Amino acid sequence: MIDRILDWLSGFEHLSVSAPALFWPIFIALGLILIFMIAQIVWVISAAMRAPEPLSEPGFSGPVRDPAAEAERQAAIGNFLEAAHYLMLASFRALAERSVIDLRPDRSNRWIRRTLRSSKLNQELVRELDGLVARTERHWFGDRENSPDIYTEWKSAFEQVMRAA
């Protein structure tokens, strides 16, 4: 394809000698198209740079400062799976603050579970957390079962984490 374009361009040079009346309009048109394309790119980039920050999604207020408190609010209105998820995050935060795990956005729950299993935390608590994380993920990404049982279990596990870690 590139060879064809280069052959066409080399033939274009002969057009300037054989048919200058055709060569110059084509040359000017190609030059104008090139200038228009560059102007378009500059205009799009400058418009993007001038644009205001996008508004946050409706109902999204940003990161939750206290996931345990948010879990209580969610449980009070009957969103038990959501509440369990917030307690899972609160547990991870508590474990990270106590240097049991390294909490970073690029670390998956699988990595956190593996780190917990190799930690010096009480192995019974580690098994409970491991199972709860697996169940929460299964409900969160699967059937979305909103059972109060998982919230109750997370609440118990979170209290144990706060005492143990």
Short mmCIF file of C-alpha atoms in Angstrom, two decimals:
data_model
loop_
_atom_site.label_atom_id
_atom_site.label_comp_id
_atom_site.label_asym_id
_atom_site.label_seq_id
_atom_site.Cartn_x
_atom_site.Cartn_y
_atom_site.Cartn_z
CA MET A 1 0.00 0.00 0.00
CA ILE A 2 2.81 2.38 0.90
CA ASP A 3 4.62 1.50 -2.33
CA ARG A 4 1.50 2.39 -4.32
CA ILE A 5 1.24 5.76 -2.58
CA LEU A 6 4.93 6.48 -3.20
CA ASP A 7 4.59 5.45 -6.87
CA TRP A 8 1.58 7.77 -7.22
CA LEU A 9 3.51 10.64 -5.64
CA SER A 10 6.50 10.09 -7.97
CA GLY A 11 4.09 10.07 -10.92
CA PHE A 12 2.61 13.29 -9.59
CA GLU A 13 5.99 14.97 -10.17
CA HIS A 14 5.80 14.16 -13.91
CA LEU A 15 2.34 15.71 -13.97
CA SER A 16 3.87 19.11 -13.18
CA VAL A 17 5.79 18.98 -16.46
CA SER A 18 3.21 17.28 -18.68
CA ALA A 19 0.02 19.02 -17.43
CA PRO A 20 0.74 22.03 -15.22
CA ALA A 21 -2.90 23.20 -15.48
CA LEU A 22 -3.95 20.00 -13.69
CA PHE A 23 -0.96 19.78 -11.35
CA TRP A 24 -1.39 23.13 -9.57
CA PRO A 25 -5.11 22.77 -8.68
CA ILE A 26 -4.44 19.27 -7.31
CA PHE A 27 -1.40 20.52 -5.40
CA ILE A 28 -3.32 23.46 -3.93
CA ALA A 29 -6.29 21.21 -3.01
CA LEU A 30 -4.00 18.74 -1.23
CA GLY A 31 -2.28 21.61 0.58
CA LEU A 32 -5.63 23.02 1.72
CA ILE A 33 -6.75 19.59 2.92
CA LEU A 34 -3.53 19.24 4.92
CA ILE A 35 -3.98 22.70 6.45
CA PHE A 36 -7.63 21.90 7.27
CA MET A 37 -6.64 18.60 8.95
CA ILE A 38 -3.99 20.29 11.09
CA ALA A 39 -6.42 23.09 12.02
CA GLN A 40 -9.05 20.50 12.96
CA ILE A 41 -6.62 18.66 15.24
CA VAL A 42 -5.52 21.91 16.90
CA TRP A 43 -9.15 23.03 17.35
CA VAL A 44 -10.23 19.70 18.90
CA ILE A 45 -7.30 19.66 21.32
CA SER A 46 -7.81 23.30 22.34
CA ALA A 47 -11.56 22.71 22.83
CA ALA A 48 -10.79 19.70 25.02
CA MET A 49 -8.32 21.73 27.07
CA ARG A 50 -10.86 24.56 27.57
CA ALA A 51 -13.74 22.26 28.51
CA PRO A 52 -14.79 22.28 32.17
CA GLU A 53 -14.35 19.23 34.35
CA PRO A 54 -17.14 16.71 33.78
CA LEU A 55 -19.82 16.66 36.42
CA SER A 56 -19.93 13.60 38.61
CA GLU A 57 -22.58 11.01 37.92
CA PRO A 58 -25.94 11.62 39.61
CA GLY A 59 -26.05 9.94 42.97
CA PHE A 60 -22.28 9.54 43.14
CA SER A 61 -20.74 11.74 45.79
CA GLY A 62 -17.17 10.54 45.47
CA PRO A 63 -15.18 8.21 47.69
CA VAL A 64 -16.77 7.20 50.95
CA ARG A 65 -14.80 8.54 53.89
CA ASP A 66 -16.08 6.01 56.43
CA PRO A 67 -17.17 2.74 54.82
CA ALA A 68 -18.31 1.30 58.18
CA ALA A 69 -20.73 4.20 58.71
CA GLU A 70 -21.95 3.90 55.14
CA ALA A 71 -22.51 0.17 55.74
CA GLU A 72 -24.77 1.02 58.67
CA ARG A 73 -26.76 3.44 56.51
CA GLN A 74 -27.11 0.91 53.71
CA ALA A 75 -28.20 -1.84 56.11
CA ALA A 76 -30.76 0.50 57.69
CA ILE A 77 -32.51 0.91 54.33
CA GLY A 78 -32.29 -2.79 53.50
CA ASN A 79 -29.35 -2.82 51.08
CA PHE A 80 -27.55 -5.66 52.84
CA LEU A 81 -25.28 -6.67 49.96
CA GLU A 82 -24.16 -3.06 49.55
CA ALA A 83 -23.64 -2.83 53.31
CA ALA A 84 -21.58 -6.04 53.27
CA HIS A 85 -19.47 -4.61 50.47
CA TYR A 86 -18.80 -1.46 52.50
CA LEU A 87 -17.83 -3.56 55.52
CA MET A 88 -15.46 -5.55 53.31
CA LEU A 89 -13.85 -2.27 52.23
CA ALA A 90 -13.73 -1.07 55.85
CA SER A 91 -12.04 -4.33 56.86
CA PHE A 92 -9.48 -3.97 54.08
CA ARG A 93 -8.84 -0.38 55.15
CA ALA A 94 -8.35 -1.41 58.79
CA LEU A 95 -5.97 -4.19 57.76
CA ALA A 96 -4.02 -1.78 55.54
CA GLU A 97 -3.76 0.80 58.33
CA ARG A 98 -2.25 -1.89 60.54
CA SER A 99 0.16 -2.96 57.76
CA VAL A 100 -1.34 -6.44 57.43
CA ILE A 101 -2.06 -5.88 53.73
CA ASP A 102 -0.95 -3.34 51.14
CA LEU A 103 -4.12 -1.69 49.86
CA ARG A 104 -3.71 -0.24 46.39
CA PRO A 105 -6.22 0.23 43.55
CA ASP A 106 -4.30 -2.13 41.29
CA ARG A 107 -4.53 -4.99 43.79
CA SER A 108 -7.41 -7.39 43.32
CA ASN A 109 -9.39 -9.14 46.03
CA ARG A 110 -7.64 -12.36 45.01
CA TRP A 111 -4.28 -10.73 45.80
CA ILE A 112 -5.63 -9.45 49.14
CA ARG A 113 -6.93 -12.93 50.02
CA ARG A 114 -3.55 -14.49 49.20
CA THR A 115 -1.77 -11.85 51.32
CA LEU A 116 -4.15 -12.48 54.21
CA ARG A 117 -3.45 -16.22 54.07
CA SER A 118 0.28 -15.57 54.39
CA SER A 119 -0.11 -12.96 57.15
CA LYS A 120 0.40 -13.43 60.87
CA LEU A 121 -3.28 -12.81 61.51
CA ASN A 122 -5.31 -15.43 63.38
CA GLN A 123 -5.83 -18.20 60.82
CA GLU A 124 -9.44 -18.74 61.84
CA LEU A 125 -10.16 -15.07 61.13
CA VAL A 126 -8.22 -15.33 57.87
CA ARG A 127 -10.34 -18.32 56.76
CA GLU A 128 -13.51 -16.45 57.67
CA LEU A 129 -12.43 -13.34 55.76
CA ASP A 130 -11.32 -15.42 52.79
CA GLY A 131 -14.69 -17.15 52.60
CA LEU A 132 -16.62 -13.93 53.08
CA VAL A 133 -14.71 -12.14 50.33
CA ALA A 134 -15.38 -15.04 47.97
CA ARG A 135 -19.10 -15.08 48.86
CA THR A 136 -19.40 -11.31 48.58
CA GLU A 137 -17.79 -11.36 45.14
CA ARG A 138 -20.07 -14.19 44.04
CA HIS A 139 -23.16 -12.23 45.12
CA TRP A 140 -21.84 -8.85 44.00
CA PHE A 141 -20.90 -9.96 40.48
CA GLY A 142 -23.39 -12.80 40.19
CA ASP A 143 -26.85 -13.24 41.59
CA ARG A 144 -26.95 -9.94 43.59
CA GLU A 145 -28.64 -11.79 46.47
CA ASN A 146 -29.50 -9.17 49.09
CA SER A 147 -29.52 -11.42 52.15
CA PRO A 148 -29.05 -9.90 55.62
CA ASP A 149 -26.93 -12.95 56.53
CA ILE A 150 -23.88 -11.78 54.61
CA TYR A 151 -24.10 -8.36 56.23
CA THR A 152 -24.33 -9.94 59.70
CA GLU A 153 -21.31 -12.13 58.99
CA TRP A 154 -19.31 -9.17 57.69
CA LYS A 155 -20.26 -7.11 60.73
CA SER A 156 -18.94 -9.87 62.99
CA ALA A 157 -15.77 -10.25 60.90
CA PHE A 158 -15.21 -6.48 60.87
CA GLU A 159 -15.46 -6.33 64.66
CA GLN A 160 -12.92 -9.17 64.89
CA VAL A 161 -10.60 -7.35 62.48
CA MET A 162 -10.83 -4.20 64.58
CA ARG A 163 -9.92 -6.16 67.71
CA ALA A 164 -7.25 -8.38 66.17
CA ALA A 165 -5.41 -6.23 63.68
#
